[in-house]
Short mmCIF file of C-alpha atoms and ligand atoms in Angstrom, two decimals:
data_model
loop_
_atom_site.label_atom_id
_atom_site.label_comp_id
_atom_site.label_asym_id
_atom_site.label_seq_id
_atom_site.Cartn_x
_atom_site.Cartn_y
_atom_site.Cartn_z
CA UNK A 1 0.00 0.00 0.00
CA UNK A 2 1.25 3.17 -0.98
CA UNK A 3 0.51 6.79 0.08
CA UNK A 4 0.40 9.86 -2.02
CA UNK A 5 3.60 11.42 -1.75
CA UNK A 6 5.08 8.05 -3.67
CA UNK A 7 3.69 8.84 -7.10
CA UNK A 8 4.47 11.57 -9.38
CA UNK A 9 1.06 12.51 -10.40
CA UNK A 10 -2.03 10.89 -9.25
CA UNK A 11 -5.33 11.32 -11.70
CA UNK A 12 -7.87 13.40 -10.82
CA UNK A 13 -10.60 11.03 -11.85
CA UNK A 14 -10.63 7.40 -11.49
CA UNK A 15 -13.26 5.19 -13.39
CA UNK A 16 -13.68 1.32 -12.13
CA UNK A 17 -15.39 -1.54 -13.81
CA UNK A 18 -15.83 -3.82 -11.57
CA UNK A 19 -15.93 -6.72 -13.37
CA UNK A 20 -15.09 -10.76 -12.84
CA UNK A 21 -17.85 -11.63 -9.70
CA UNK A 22 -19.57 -14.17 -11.63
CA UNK A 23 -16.41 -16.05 -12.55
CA UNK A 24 -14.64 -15.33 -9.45
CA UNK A 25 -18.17 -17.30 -7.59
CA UNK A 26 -17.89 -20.44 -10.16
CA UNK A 27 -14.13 -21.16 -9.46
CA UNK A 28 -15.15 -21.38 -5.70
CA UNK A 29 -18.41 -23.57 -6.30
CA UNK A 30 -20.91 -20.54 -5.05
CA UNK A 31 -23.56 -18.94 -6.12
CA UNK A 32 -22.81 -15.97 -8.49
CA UNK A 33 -24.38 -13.54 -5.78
CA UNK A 34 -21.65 -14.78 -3.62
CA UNK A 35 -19.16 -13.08 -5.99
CA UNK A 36 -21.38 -10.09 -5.79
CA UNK A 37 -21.25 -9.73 -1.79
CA UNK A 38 -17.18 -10.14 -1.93
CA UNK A 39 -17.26 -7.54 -4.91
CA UNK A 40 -19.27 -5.21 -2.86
CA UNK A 41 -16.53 -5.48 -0.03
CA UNK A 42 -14.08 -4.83 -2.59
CA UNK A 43 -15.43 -1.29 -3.41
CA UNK A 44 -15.57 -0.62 0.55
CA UNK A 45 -11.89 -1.13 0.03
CA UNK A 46 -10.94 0.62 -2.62
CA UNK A 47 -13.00 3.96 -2.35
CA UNK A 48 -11.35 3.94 1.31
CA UNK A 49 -8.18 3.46 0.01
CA UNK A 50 -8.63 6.05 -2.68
CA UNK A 51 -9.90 8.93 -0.01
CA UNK A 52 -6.54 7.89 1.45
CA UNK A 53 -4.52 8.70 -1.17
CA UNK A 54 -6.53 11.62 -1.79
CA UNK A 55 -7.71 10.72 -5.57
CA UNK A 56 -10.39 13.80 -5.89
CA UNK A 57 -12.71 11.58 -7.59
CA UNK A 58 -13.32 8.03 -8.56
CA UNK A 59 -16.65 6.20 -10.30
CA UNK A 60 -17.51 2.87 -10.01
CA UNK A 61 -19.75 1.10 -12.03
CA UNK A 62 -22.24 -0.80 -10.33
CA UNK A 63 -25.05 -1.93 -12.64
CA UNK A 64 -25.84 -1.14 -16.04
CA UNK A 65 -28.96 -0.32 -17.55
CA UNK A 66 -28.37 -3.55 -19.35
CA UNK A 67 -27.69 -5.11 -16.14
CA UNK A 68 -31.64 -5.87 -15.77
CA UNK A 69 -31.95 -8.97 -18.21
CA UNK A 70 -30.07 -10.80 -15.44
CA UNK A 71 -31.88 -13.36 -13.64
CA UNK A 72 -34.18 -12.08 -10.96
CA UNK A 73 -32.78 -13.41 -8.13
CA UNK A 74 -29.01 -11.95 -9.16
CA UNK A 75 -30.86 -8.49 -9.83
CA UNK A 76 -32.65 -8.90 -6.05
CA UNK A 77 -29.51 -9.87 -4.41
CA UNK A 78 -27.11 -6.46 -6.08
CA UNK A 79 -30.29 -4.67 -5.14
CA UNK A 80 -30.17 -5.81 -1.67
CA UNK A 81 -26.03 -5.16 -1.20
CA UNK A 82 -26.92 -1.49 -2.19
CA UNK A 83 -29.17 -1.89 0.99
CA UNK A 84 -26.82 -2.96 2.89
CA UNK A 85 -24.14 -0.31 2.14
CA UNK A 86 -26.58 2.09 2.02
CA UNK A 87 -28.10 1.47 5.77
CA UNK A 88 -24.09 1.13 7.16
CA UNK A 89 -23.37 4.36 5.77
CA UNK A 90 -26.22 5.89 7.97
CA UNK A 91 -25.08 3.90 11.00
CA UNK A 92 -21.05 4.86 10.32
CA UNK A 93 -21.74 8.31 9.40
CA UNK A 94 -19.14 9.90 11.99
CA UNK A 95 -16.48 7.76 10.40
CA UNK A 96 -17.25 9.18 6.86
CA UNK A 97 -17.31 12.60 8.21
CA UNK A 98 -14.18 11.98 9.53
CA UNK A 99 -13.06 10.09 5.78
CA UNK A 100 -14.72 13.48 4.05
CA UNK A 101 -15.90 11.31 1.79
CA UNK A 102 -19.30 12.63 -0.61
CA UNK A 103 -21.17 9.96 -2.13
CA UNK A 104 -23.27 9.90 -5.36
CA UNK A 105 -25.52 7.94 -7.09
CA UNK A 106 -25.44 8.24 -11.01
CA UNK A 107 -27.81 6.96 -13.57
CA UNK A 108 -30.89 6.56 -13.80
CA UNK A 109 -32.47 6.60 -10.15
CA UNK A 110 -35.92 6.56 -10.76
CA UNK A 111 -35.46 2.95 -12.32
CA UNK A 112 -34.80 1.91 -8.44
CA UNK A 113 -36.66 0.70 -5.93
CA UNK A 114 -38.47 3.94 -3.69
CA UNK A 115 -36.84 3.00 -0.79
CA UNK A 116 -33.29 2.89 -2.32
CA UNK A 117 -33.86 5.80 -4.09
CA UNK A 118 -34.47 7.29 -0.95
CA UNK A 119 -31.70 6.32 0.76
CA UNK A 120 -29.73 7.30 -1.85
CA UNK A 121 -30.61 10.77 -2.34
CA UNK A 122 -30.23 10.91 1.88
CA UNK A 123 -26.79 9.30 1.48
CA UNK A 124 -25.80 12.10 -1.38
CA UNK A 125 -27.35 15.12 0.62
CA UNK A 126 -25.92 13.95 3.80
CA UNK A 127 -22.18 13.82 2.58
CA UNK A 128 -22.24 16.57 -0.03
CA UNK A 129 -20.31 18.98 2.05
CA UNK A 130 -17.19 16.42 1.99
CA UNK A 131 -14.77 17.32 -0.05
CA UNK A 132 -11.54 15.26 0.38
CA UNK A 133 -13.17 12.85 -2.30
CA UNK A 134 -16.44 12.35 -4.36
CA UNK A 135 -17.24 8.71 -4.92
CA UNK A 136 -19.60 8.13 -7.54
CA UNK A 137 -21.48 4.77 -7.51
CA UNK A 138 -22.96 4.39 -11.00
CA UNK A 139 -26.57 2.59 -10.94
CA UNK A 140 -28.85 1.60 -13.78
CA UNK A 141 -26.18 3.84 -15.51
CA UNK A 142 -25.70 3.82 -19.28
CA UNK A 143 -23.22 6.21 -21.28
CA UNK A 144 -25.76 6.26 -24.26
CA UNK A 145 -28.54 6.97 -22.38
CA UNK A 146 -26.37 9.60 -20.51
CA UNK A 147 -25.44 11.56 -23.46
CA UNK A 148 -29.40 11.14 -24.60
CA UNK A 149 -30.38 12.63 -21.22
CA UNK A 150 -28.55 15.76 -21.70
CA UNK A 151 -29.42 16.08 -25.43
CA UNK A 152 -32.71 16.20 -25.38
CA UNK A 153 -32.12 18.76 -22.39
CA UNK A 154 -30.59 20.95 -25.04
CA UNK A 155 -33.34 20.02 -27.39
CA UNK A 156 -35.80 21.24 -24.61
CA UNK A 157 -34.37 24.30 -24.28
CA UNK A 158 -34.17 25.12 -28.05
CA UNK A 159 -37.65 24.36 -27.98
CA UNK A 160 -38.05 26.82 -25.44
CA UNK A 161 -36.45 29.73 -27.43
CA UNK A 162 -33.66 30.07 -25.07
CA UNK A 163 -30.91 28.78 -27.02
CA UNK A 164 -30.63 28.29 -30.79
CA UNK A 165 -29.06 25.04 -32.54
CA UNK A 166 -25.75 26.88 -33.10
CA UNK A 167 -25.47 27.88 -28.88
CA UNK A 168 -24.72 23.85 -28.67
CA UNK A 169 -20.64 23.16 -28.06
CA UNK A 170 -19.00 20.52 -26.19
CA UNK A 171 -19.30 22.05 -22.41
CA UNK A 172 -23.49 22.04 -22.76
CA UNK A 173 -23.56 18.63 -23.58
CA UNK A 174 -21.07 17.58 -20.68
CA UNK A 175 -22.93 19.89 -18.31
CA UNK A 176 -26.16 17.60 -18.85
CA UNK A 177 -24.55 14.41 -17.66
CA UNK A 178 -24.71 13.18 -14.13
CA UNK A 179 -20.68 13.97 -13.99
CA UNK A 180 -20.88 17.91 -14.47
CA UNK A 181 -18.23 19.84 -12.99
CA UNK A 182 -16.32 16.78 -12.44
CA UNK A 183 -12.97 16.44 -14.31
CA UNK A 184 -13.15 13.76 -17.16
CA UNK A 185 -11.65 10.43 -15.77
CA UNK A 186 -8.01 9.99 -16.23
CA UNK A 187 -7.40 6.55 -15.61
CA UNK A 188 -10.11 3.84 -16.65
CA UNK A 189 -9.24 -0.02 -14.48
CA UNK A 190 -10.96 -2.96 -16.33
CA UNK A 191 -10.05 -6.44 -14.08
CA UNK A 192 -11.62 -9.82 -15.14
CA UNK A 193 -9.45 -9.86 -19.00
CA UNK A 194 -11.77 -8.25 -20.65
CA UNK A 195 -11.27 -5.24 -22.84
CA UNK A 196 -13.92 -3.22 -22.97
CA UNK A 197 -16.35 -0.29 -22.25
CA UNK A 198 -20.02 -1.72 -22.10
CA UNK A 199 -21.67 1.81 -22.24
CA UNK A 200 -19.24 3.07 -19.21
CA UNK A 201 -18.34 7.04 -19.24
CA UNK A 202 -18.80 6.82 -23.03
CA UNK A 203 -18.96 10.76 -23.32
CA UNK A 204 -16.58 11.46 -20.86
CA UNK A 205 -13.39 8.86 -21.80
CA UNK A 206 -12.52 10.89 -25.17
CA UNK A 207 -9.07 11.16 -23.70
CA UNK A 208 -8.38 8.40 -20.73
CA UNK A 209 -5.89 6.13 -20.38
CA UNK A 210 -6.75 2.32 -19.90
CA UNK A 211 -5.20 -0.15 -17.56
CA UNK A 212 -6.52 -3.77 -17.53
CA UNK A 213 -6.14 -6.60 -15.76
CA UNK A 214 -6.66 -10.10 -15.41
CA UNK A 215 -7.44 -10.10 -11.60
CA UNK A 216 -11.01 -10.80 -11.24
CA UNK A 217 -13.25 -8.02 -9.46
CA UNK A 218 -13.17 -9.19 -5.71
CA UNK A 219 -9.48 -10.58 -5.95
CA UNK A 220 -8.58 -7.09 -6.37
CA UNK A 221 -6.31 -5.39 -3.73
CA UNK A 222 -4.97 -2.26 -3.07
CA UNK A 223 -1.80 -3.21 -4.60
CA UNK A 224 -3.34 -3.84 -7.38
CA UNK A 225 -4.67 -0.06 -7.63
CA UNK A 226 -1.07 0.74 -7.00
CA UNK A 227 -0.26 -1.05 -9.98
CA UNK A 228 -2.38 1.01 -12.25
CA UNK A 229 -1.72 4.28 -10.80
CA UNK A 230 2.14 3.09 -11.36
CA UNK A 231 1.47 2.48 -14.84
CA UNK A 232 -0.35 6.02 -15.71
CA UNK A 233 2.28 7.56 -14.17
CA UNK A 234 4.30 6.38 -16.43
CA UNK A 235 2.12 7.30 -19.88
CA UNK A 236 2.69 10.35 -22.36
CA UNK A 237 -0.61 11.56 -22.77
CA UNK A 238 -1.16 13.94 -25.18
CA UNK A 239 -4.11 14.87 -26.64
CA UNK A 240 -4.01 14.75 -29.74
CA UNK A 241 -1.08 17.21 -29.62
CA UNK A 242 2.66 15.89 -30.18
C1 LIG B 301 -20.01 -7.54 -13.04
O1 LIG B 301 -19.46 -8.82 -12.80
C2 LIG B 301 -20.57 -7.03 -11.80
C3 LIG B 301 -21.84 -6.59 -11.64
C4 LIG B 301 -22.83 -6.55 -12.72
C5 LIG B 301 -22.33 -6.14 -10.31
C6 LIG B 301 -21.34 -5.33 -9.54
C7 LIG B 301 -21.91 -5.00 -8.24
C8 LIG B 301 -21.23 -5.03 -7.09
C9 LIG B 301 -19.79 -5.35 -6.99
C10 LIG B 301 -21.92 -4.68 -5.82
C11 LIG B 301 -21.72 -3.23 -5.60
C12 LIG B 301 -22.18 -2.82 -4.30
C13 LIG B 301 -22.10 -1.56 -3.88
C14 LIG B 301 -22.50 -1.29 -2.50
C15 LIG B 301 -21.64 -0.44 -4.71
P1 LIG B 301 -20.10 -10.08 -13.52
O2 LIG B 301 -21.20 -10.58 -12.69
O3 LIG B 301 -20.49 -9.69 -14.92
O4 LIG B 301 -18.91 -11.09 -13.52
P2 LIG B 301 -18.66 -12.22 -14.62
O5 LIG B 301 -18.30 -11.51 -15.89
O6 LIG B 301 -17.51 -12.97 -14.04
O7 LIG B 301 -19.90 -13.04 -14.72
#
């Protein structure tokens, strides 16, 4: 485990995919929602560890909006470790005081359950004066369906007479996603060997660097994140310049 002052340059935005519970489950003989409950651990871990090092903001994606053609009992059983985190962080709030850690749910909430939604909107209000780190938790999030969101915002407010067609540039459309006046992510960590986006911070990874893994999700330690944070140090990024 590392601490801040060992790296160079740490990014400002960290984007997780936390991926590999399933197959992590089947090599141990249990039930995929057993790989779930370990993964959920794992993102105690690392959004802790994180704060620690004082990353200003990292995002990790919990469910898709694709997510719900799983089986039913899977779905339940995510559903109910959101619960579960959800009701700790009301019963541990001095200790995230202390962390100054804000919380946020992004996607689409109203796709949730009332009484999640609720205690996710009391979970973002509570902690939204913390400002060592912002964790985002994405739920029923899609990138698509992000950038449609704040489109047809835009649309609306051409409709409205307010702005005309030509008013539209980058910063309005990134101001309509759930991640305005957040810096873009940085650093993107894929575990689980596979290399992909699936509809994760489409708008917003234009320009971040990728580091994957083979680790599955709740293998995944804070060495690990060390490991990645090693290895952006270490890239030239340019964009687009030379
Ligand atoms: C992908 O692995 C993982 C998910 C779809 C669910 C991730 C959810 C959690 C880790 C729980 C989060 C809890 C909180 C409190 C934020 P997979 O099931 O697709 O793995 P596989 O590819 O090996 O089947």
């Amino acid at each position: 485990m590392s601490k801040s002052s060992d790296f160079t340059i740490l990014p400002s935005h960290v984007g997780v995919i936390m991926d590999g519970n399933g197959r992590w489950a089947k090599l141990r003989n249990l039930p995929r929602t057993a790989g779930h409950k370990e993964g959920a651990e794992t993102f105690r871990k690392i959004a802790n560890y994180a704060c620690d090092l004082g990353i200003p903001v990292i995002t990790f994606y919990a469910f898709s909006t694709e997510n719900w053609s799983r089986p039913e009992l899977e779905v339940n059983a995510i559903m109910d470790l959101f619960r579960d985190y959800l009701d700790e962080a009301k019963e541990r709030q001095a200790e995230n005081e202390e962390r100054g850690m804000r919380v946020r749910f992004i996607g689409d909430l109203t796709g949730l359950d009332a009484d999640i939604f609720e205690m996710a909107m009391g979970l973002t209000d509570l902690s939204s004066d913390k400002t060592r780190i912002t964790v985002n938790v994405a739920v029923n999030y899609g990138g698509r369906q992000e950038i449609l969101k704040s489109v047809k915002e835009i649309a609306s407010r051409i409709q409205g007479g307010e702005i005309v067609p030509d008013d539209i540039d980058i910063n309005m459309i990134s101001d309509g996603l759930y991640t305005a006046n957040l810096p873009d992510p940085d650093l993107i960590i894929r575990p689980s060997g596979e290399y992909r986006l699936s509809n994760f911070l489409t708008w917003q990874s234009a320009y971040s660097e990728f580091w994957f893994s083979d680790i599955l999700w709740p293998d995944f330690t804070e060495e690990d994140f060390d490991e990645a944070l090693r290895a952006f140090e270490k890239r030239n990024r340019r964009f687009g310049g030379i």
